[in-house]
PDB file of N, CA and C in Angstrom:
ATOM      1  N   MET A   1      39.144-178.863  19.353  1.00 56.00           N
ATOM      2  CA  MET A   1      40.509-179.042  18.899  1.00 56.00           C
ATOM      3  C   MET A   1      41.089-177.684  18.533  1.00 56.00           C
ATOM      4  N   ASN A   2      42.309-177.427  18.956  1.00 74.00           N
ATOM      5  CA  ASN A   2      42.966-176.163  18.632  1.00 74.00           C
ATOM      6  C   ASN A   2      43.410-176.140  17.178  1.00 74.00           C
ATOM      7  N   LYS A   3      43.241-174.986  16.565  1.00 86.00           N
ATOM      8  CA  LYS A   3      43.714-174.804  15.200  1.00 86.00           C
ATOM      9  C   LYS A   3      45.133-174.256  15.232  1.00 86.00           C
ATOM     10  N   PRO A   4      45.947-174.611  14.247  1.00 92.00           N
ATOM     11  CA  PRO A   4      47.301-174.054  14.187  1.00 92.00           C
ATOM     12  C   PRO A   4      47.244-172.541  13.971  1.00 92.00           C
ATOM     13  N   HIS A   5      48.249-171.862  14.455  1.00 95.00           N
ATOM     14  CA  HIS A   5      48.371-170.424  14.256  1.00 95.00           C
ATOM     15  C   HIS A   5      49.620-170.142  13.440  1.00 95.00           C
ATOM     16  N   ARG A   6      49.538-169.080  12.659  1.00 97.00           N
ATOM     17  CA  ARG A   6      50.690-168.670  11.856  1.00 97.00           C
ATOM     18  C   ARG A   6      51.543-167.732  12.705  1.00 97.00           C
ATOM     19  N   TYR A   7      52.851-167.979  12.696  1.00 97.00           N
ATOM     20  CA  TYR A   7      53.800-167.177  13.460  1.00 97.00           C
ATOM     21  C   TYR A   7      54.858-166.593  12.547  1.00 97.00           C
ATOM     22  N   GLU A   8      55.389-165.444  12.973  1.00 97.00           N
ATOM     23  CA  GLU A   8      56.555-164.846  12.335  1.00 97.00           C
ATOM     24  C   GLU A   8      57.573-164.588  13.441  1.00 97.00           C
ATOM     25  N   ILE A   9      58.733-165.190  13.299  1.00 98.00           N
ATOM     26  CA  ILE A   9      59.797-165.046  14.283  1.00 98.00           C
ATOM     27  C   ILE A   9      60.978-164.391  13.576  1.00 98.00           C
ATOM     28  N   CYS A  10      61.439-163.287  14.125  1.00 97.00           N
ATOM     29  CA  CYS A  10      62.574-162.565  13.543  1.00 97.00           C
ATOM     30  C   CYS A  10      63.788-162.789  14.446  1.00 97.00           C
ATOM     31  N   ILE A  11      64.892-163.213  13.850  1.00 97.00           N
ATOM     32  CA  ILE A  11      66.109-163.447  14.615  1.00 97.00           C
ATOM     33  C   ILE A  11      67.268-162.648  14.039  1.00 97.00           C
ATOM     34  N   GLN A  12      68.240-162.346  14.881  1.00 96.00           N
ATOM     35  CA  GLN A  12      69.430-161.641  14.439  1.00 96.00           C
ATOM     36  C   GLN A  12      70.382-162.665  13.843  1.00 96.00           C
ATOM     37  N   GLY A  13      70.932-162.343  12.692  1.00 92.00           N
ATOM     38  CA  GLY A  13      71.870-163.232  12.020  1.00 92.00           C
ATOM     39  C   GLY A  13      71.238-163.896  10.810  1.00 92.00           C
ATOM     40  N   ILE A  14      72.080-164.588  10.074  1.00 92.00           N
ATOM     41  CA  ILE A  14      71.639-165.267   8.857  1.00 92.00           C
ATOM     42  C   ILE A  14      71.548-166.758   9.142  1.00 92.00           C
ATOM     43  N   LEU A  15      70.427-167.338   8.784  1.00 92.00           N
ATOM     44  CA  LEU A  15      70.194-168.760   8.990  1.00 92.00           C
ATOM     45  C   LEU A  15      69.826-169.379   7.646  1.00 92.00           C
ATOM     46  N   SER A  16      70.518-170.430   7.278  1.00 92.00           N
ATOM     47  CA  SER A  16      70.269-171.123   6.017  1.00 92.00           C
ATOM     48  C   SER A  16      68.898-171.795   6.035  1.00 92.00           C
ATOM     49  N   ASP A  17      68.272-171.887   4.869  1.00 91.00           N
ATOM     50  CA  ASP A  17      66.971-172.551   4.792  1.00 91.00           C
ATOM     51  C   ASP A  17      67.089-174.062   4.993  1.00 91.00           C
ATOM     52  N   ASN A  18      68.312-174.576   5.085  1.00 95.00           N
ATOM     53  CA  ASN A  18      68.522-175.996   5.383  1.00 95.00           C
ATOM     54  C   ASN A  18      68.023-176.367   6.778  1.00 95.00           C
ATOM     55  N   TRP A  19      67.821-175.383   7.653  1.00 95.00           N
ATOM     56  CA  TRP A  19      67.369-175.617   9.021  1.00 95.00           C
ATOM     57  C   TRP A  19      65.846-175.738   9.121  1.00 95.00           C
ATOM     58  N   SER A  20      65.141-175.573   8.038  1.00 96.00           N
ATOM     59  CA  SER A  20      63.676-175.548   8.055  1.00 96.00           C
ATOM     60  C   SER A  20      63.063-176.796   8.691  1.00 96.00           C
ATOM     61  N   ASP A  21      63.517-177.975   8.297  1.00 95.00           N
ATOM     62  CA  ASP A  21      62.944-179.212   8.857  1.00 95.00           C
ATOM     63  C   ASP A  21      63.141-179.277  10.362  1.00 95.00           C
ATOM     64  N   TRP A  22      64.306-178.864  10.851  1.00 95.00           N
ATOM     65  CA  TRP A  22      64.604-178.910  12.281  1.00 95.00           C
ATOM     66  C   TRP A  22      63.755-177.901  13.049  1.00 95.00           C
ATOM     67  N   LEU A  23      63.312-176.856  12.350  1.00 96.00           N
ATOM     68  CA  LEU A  23      62.490-175.818  12.961  1.00 96.00           C
ATOM     69  C   LEU A  23      61.019-175.990  12.568  1.00 96.00           C
ATOM     70  N   ASP A  24      60.544-177.205  12.646  1.00 95.00           N
ATOM     71  CA  ASP A  24      59.137-177.567  12.397  1.00 95.00           C
ATOM     72  C   ASP A  24      58.600-177.129  11.042  1.00 95.00           C
ATOM     73  N   GLY A  25      59.457-177.069  10.036  1.00 96.00           N
ATOM     74  CA  GLY A  25      59.020-176.747   8.681  1.00 96.00           C
ATOM     75  C   GLY A  25      58.757-175.275   8.418  1.00 96.00           C
ATOM     76  N   LEU A  26      59.173-174.401   9.318  1.00 98.00           N
ATOM     77  CA  LEU A  26      58.973-172.966   9.095  1.00 98.00           C
ATOM     78  C   LEU A  26      59.776-172.514   7.882  1.00 98.00           C
ATOM     79  N   THR A  27      59.229-171.575   7.126  1.00 97.00           N
ATOM     80  CA  THR A  27      59.921-170.993   5.993  1.00 97.00           C
ATOM     81  C   THR A  27      60.967-170.008   6.510  1.00 97.00           C
ATOM     82  N   ILE A  28      62.180-170.096   5.985  1.00 97.00           N
ATOM     83  CA  ILE A  28      63.287-169.261   6.435  1.00 97.00           C
ATOM     84  C   ILE A  28      63.678-168.310   5.320  1.00 97.00           C
ATOM     85  N   LYS A  29      63.662-167.005   5.636  1.00 96.00           N
ATOM     86  CA  LYS A  29      64.046-165.983   4.656  1.00 96.00           C
ATOM     87  C   LYS A  29      65.049-165.046   5.301  1.00 96.00           C
ATOM     88  N   SER A  30      66.252-165.001   4.729  1.00 93.00           N
ATOM     89  CA  SER A  30      67.273-164.088   5.229  1.00 93.00           C
ATOM     90  C   SER A  30      67.085-162.720   4.596  1.00 93.00           C
ATOM     91  N   GLN A  31      67.251-161.684   5.422  1.00 85.00           N
ATOM     92  CA  GLN A  31      67.113-160.306   4.977  1.00 85.00           C
ATOM     93  C   GLN A  31      68.508-159.721   4.742  1.00 85.00           C
ATOM     94  N   SER A  32      68.598-158.638   4.021  1.00 80.00           N
ATOM     95  CA  SER A  32      69.896-158.021   3.732  1.00 80.00           C
ATOM     96  C   SER A  32      70.504-157.341   4.954  1.00 80.00           C
ATOM     97  N   ASP A  33      69.713-157.091   5.991  1.00 83.00           N
ATOM     98  CA  ASP A  33      70.205-156.380   7.166  1.00 83.00           C
ATOM     99  C   ASP A  33      70.637-157.336   8.286  1.00 83.00           C
ATOM    100  N   CYS A  34      71.146-158.525   7.907  1.00 91.00           N
ATOM    101  CA  CYS A  34      71.646-159.524   8.863  1.00 91.00           C
ATOM    102  C   CYS A  34      70.564-160.009   9.819  1.00 91.00           C
ATOM    103  N   GLU A  35      69.359-160.124   9.333  1.00 95.00           N
ATOM    104  CA  GLU A  35      68.260-160.694  10.093  1.00 95.00           C
ATOM    105  C   GLU A  35      67.617-161.796   9.269  1.00 95.00           C
ATOM    106  N   THR A  36      67.008-162.732   9.955  1.00 97.00           N
ATOM    107  CA  THR A  36      66.306-163.831   9.306  1.00 97.00           C
ATOM    108  C   THR A  36      64.887-163.892   9.860  1.00 97.00           C
ATOM    109  N   THR A  37      63.931-164.143   8.984  1.00 97.00           N
ATOM    110  CA  THR A  37      62.535-164.272   9.380  1.00 97.00           C
ATOM    111  C   THR A  37      62.088-165.712   9.162  1.00 97.00           C
ATOM    112  N   LEU A  38      61.447-166.270  10.186  1.00 98.00           N
ATOM    113  CA  LEU A  38      60.861-167.601  10.109  1.00 98.00           C
ATOM    114  C   LEU A  38      59.351-167.431  10.083  1.00 98.00           C
ATOM    115  N   ASN A  39      58.684-168.060   9.128  1.00 97.00           N
ATOM    116  CA  ASN A  39      57.234-167.942   8.991  1.00 97.00           C
ATOM    117  C   ASN A  39      56.617-169.316   8.850  1.00 97.00           C
ATOM    118  N   GLY A  40      55.419-169.459   9.414  1.00 97.00           N
ATOM    119  CA  GLY A  40      54.682-170.686   9.190  1.00 97.00           C
ATOM    120  C   GLY A  40      53.717-170.993  10.311  1.00 97.00           C
ATOM    121  N   TYR A  41      53.047-172.127  10.158  1.00 97.00           N
ATOM    122  CA  TYR A  41      52.044-172.560  11.126  1.00 97.00           C
ATOM    123  C   TYR A  41      52.677-173.482  12.157  1.00 97.00           C
ATOM    124  N   LEU A  42      52.284-173.278  13.397  1.00 97.00           N
ATOM    125  CA  LEU A  42      52.676-174.162  14.489  1.00 97.00           C
ATOM    126  C   LEU A  42      51.402-174.644  15.159  1.00 97.00           C
ATOM    127  N   THR A  43      51.385-175.897  15.539  1.00 94.00           N
ATOM    128  CA  THR A  43      50.155-176.526  16.016  1.00 94.00           C
ATOM    129  C   THR A  43      49.666-175.995  17.358  1.00 94.00           C
ATOM    130  N   ASP A  44      50.605-175.637  18.238  1.00 93.00           N
ATOM    131  CA  ASP A  44      50.201-175.172  19.560  1.00 93.00           C
ATOM    132  C   ASP A  44      51.365-174.457  20.236  1.00 93.00           C
ATOM    133  N   GLN A  45      51.140-174.040  21.478  1.00 92.00           N
ATOM    134  CA  GLN A  45      52.160-173.289  22.199  1.00 92.00           C
ATOM    135  C   GLN A  45      53.392-174.156  22.481  1.00 92.00           C
ATOM    136  N   ALA A  46      53.204-175.438  22.688  1.00 94.00           N
ATOM    137  CA  ALA A  46      54.333-176.335  22.919  1.00 94.00           C
ATOM    138  C   ALA A  46      55.253-176.372  21.698  1.00 94.00           C
ATOM    139  N   ALA A  47      54.664-176.381  20.504  1.00 96.00           N
ATOM    140  CA  ALA A  47      55.462-176.357  19.273  1.00 96.00           C
ATOM    141  C   ALA A  47      56.233-175.043  19.158  1.00 96.00           C
ATOM    142  N   LEU A  48      55.588-173.939  19.507  1.00 97.00           N
ATOM    143  CA  LEU A  48      56.258-172.639  19.487  1.00 97.00           C
ATOM    144  C   LEU A  48      57.436-172.631  20.456  1.00 97.00           C
ATOM    145  N   LEU A  49      57.216-173.112  21.666  1.00 97.00           N
ATOM    146  CA  LEU A  49      58.295-173.147  22.656  1.00 97.00           C
ATOM    147  C   LEU A  49      59.435-174.052  22.199  1.00 97.00           C
ATOM    148  N   GLY A  50      59.115-175.132  21.515  1.00 97.00           N
ATOM    149  CA  GLY A  50      60.140-176.012  20.969  1.00 97.00           C
ATOM    150  C   GLY A  50      61.004-175.309  19.941  1.00 97.00           C
ATOM    151  N   VAL A  51      60.371-174.557  19.043  1.00 98.00           N
ATOM    152  CA  VAL A  51      61.117-173.800  18.028  1.00 98.00           C
ATOM    153  C   VAL A  51      61.982-172.735  18.695  1.00 98.00           C
ATOM    154  N   LEU A  52      61.427-172.024  19.668  1.00 98.00           N
ATOM    155  CA  LEU A  52      62.203-170.997  20.366  1.00 98.00           C
ATOM    156  C   LEU A  52      63.400-171.605  21.094  1.00 98.00           C
ATOM    157  N   ALA A  53      63.218-172.787  21.662  1.00 97.00           N
ATOM    158  CA  ALA A  53      64.328-173.472  22.341  1.00 97.00           C
ATOM    159  C   ALA A  53      65.411-173.867  21.342  1.00 97.00           C
ATOM    160  N   ARG A  54      65.013-174.305  20.151  1.00 97.00           N
ATOM    161  CA  ARG A  54      65.999-174.671  19.127  1.00 97.00           C
ATOM    162  C   ARG A  54      66.774-173.452  18.656  1.00 97.00           C
ATOM    163  N   ILE A  55      66.086-172.325  18.518  1.00 96.00           N
ATOM    164  CA  ILE A  55      66.768-171.078  18.144  1.00 96.00           C
ATOM    165  C   ILE A  55      67.778-170.723  19.219  1.00 96.00           C
ATOM    166  N   HIS A  56      67.391-170.876  20.479  1.00 95.00           N
ATOM    167  CA  HIS A  56      68.292-170.605  21.600  1.00 95.00           C
ATOM    168  C   HIS A  56      69.503-171.543  21.558  1.00 95.00           C
ATOM    169  N   THR A  57      69.278-172.807  21.221  1.00 95.00           N
ATOM    170  CA  THR A  57      70.357-173.783  21.108  1.00 95.00           C
ATOM    171  C   THR A  57      71.381-173.362  20.052  1.00 95.00           C
ATOM    172  N   LEU A  58      70.909-172.719  18.993  1.00 93.00           N
ATOM    173  CA  LEU A  58      71.809-172.229  17.940  1.00 93.00           C
ATOM    174  C   LEU A  58      72.507-170.934  18.340  1.00 93.00           C
ATOM    175  N   ASN A  59      72.216-170.441  19.556  1.00 95.00           N
ATOM    176  CA  ASN A  59      72.814-169.220  20.089  1.00 95.00           C
ATOM    177  C   ASN A  59      72.478-167.995  19.232  1.00 95.00           C
ATOM    178  N   LEU A  60      71.236-167.959  18.747  1.00 94.00           N
ATOM    179  CA  LEU A  60      70.760-166.832  17.949  1.00 94.00           C
ATOM    180  C   LEU A  60      69.853-165.954  18.807  1.00 94.00           C
ATOM    181  N   LYS A  61      69.924-164.654  18.581  1.00 96.00           N
ATOM    182  CA  LYS A  61      69.117-163.703  19.342  1.00 96.00           C
ATOM    183  C   LYS A  61      67.749-163.543  18.686  1.00 96.00           C
ATOM    184  N   ILE A  62      66.700-163.709  19.478  1.00 97.00           N
ATOM    185  CA  ILE A  62      65.330-163.524  18.995  1.00 97.00           C
ATOM    186  C   ILE A  62      64.989-162.041  19.087  1.00 97.00           C
ATOM    187  N   ILE A  63      64.602-161.445  17.972  1.00 96.00           N
ATOM    188  CA  ILE A  63      64.244-160.028  17.928  1.00 96.00           C
ATOM    189  C   ILE A  63      62.752-159.853  18.210  1.00 96.00           C
ATOM    190  N   SER A  64      61.928-160.701  17.589  1.00 97.00           N
ATOM    191  CA  SER A  64      60.483-160.578  17.810  1.00 97.00           C
ATOM    192  C   SER A  64      59.770-161.882  17.464  1.00 97.00           C
ATOM    193  N   VAL A  65      58.596-162.058  18.075  1.00 97.00           N
ATOM    194  CA  VAL A  65      57.706-163.181  17.777  1.00 97.00           C
ATOM    195  C   VAL A  65      56.312-162.592  17.641  1.00 97.00           C
ATOM    196  N   GLN A  66      55.677-162.846  16.510  1.00 97.00           N
ATOM    197  CA  GLN A  66      54.330-162.327  16.290  1.00 97.00           C
ATOM    198  C   GLN A  66      53.411-163.462  15.855  1.00 97.00           C
ATOM    199  N   LYS A  67      52.210-163.471  16.407  1.00 95.00           N
ATOM    200  CA  LYS A  67      51.196-164.448  16.019  1.00 95.00           C
ATOM    201  C   LYS A  67      50.152-163.744  15.185  1.00 95.00           C
ATOM    202  N   GLU A  68      49.784-164.371  14.080  1.00 88.00           N
ATOM    203  CA  GLU A  68      48.728-163.833  13.230  1.00 88.00           C
ATOM    204  C   GLU A  68      47.421-163.849  14.014  1.00 88.00           C
ATOM    205  N   ASN A  69      46.632-162.807  13.903  1.00 78.00           N
ATOM    206  CA  ASN A  69      45.387-162.673  14.670  1.00 78.00           C
ATOM    207  C   ASN A  69      44.300-163.627  14.215  1.00 78.00           C
ATOM    208  N   LYS A  70      44.283-164.002  12.962  1.00 67.00           N
ATOM    209  CA  LYS A  70      43.213-164.863  12.447  1.00 67.00           C
ATOM    210  C   LYS A  70      43.444-166.290  12.916  1.00 67.00           C
ATOM    211  N   ASN A  71      42.366-166.982  13.210  1.00 50.00           N
ATOM    212  CA  ASN A  71      42.435-168.392  13.624  1.00 50.00           C
ATOM    213  C   ASN A  71      42.166-169.305  12.437  1.00 50.00           C
ATOM    214  N   GLU A  72      42.957-169.179  11.397  1.00 50.00           N
ATOM    215  CA  GLU A  72      42.723-170.019  10.238  1.00 50.00           C
ATOM    216  C   GLU A  72      43.686-171.189  10.246  1.00 50.00           C
ATOM    217  N   ALA A  73      43.227-172.316   9.775  1.00 48.00           N
ATOM    218  CA  ALA A  73      44.044-173.528   9.733  1.00 48.00           C
ATOM    219  C   ALA A  73      44.745-173.614   8.382  1.00 48.00           C
ATOM    220  N   ARG A  74      45.674-174.543   8.297  1.00 47.00           N
ATOM    221  CA  ARG A  74      46.402-174.771   7.034  1.00 47.00           C
ATOM    222  C   ARG A  74      45.480-175.204   5.949  1.00 47.00           C
TER     223      ARG A  74
END
């Protein structure tokens, strides 16, 4: 069974933390430089692609996506 991986997704613009549930429960933190960081565990690559598609639907620019190297579960 695959273990969830922790991801950090940085997007351009400010996104309210009200979107967290729609984005698979990722933690949303807005930065002062008009960027927002999404952090949290995603179960698999399909979940990651789903979140990226939702970000695209909101017409937000993705700056970076990073996966934590450790294979630790929640």
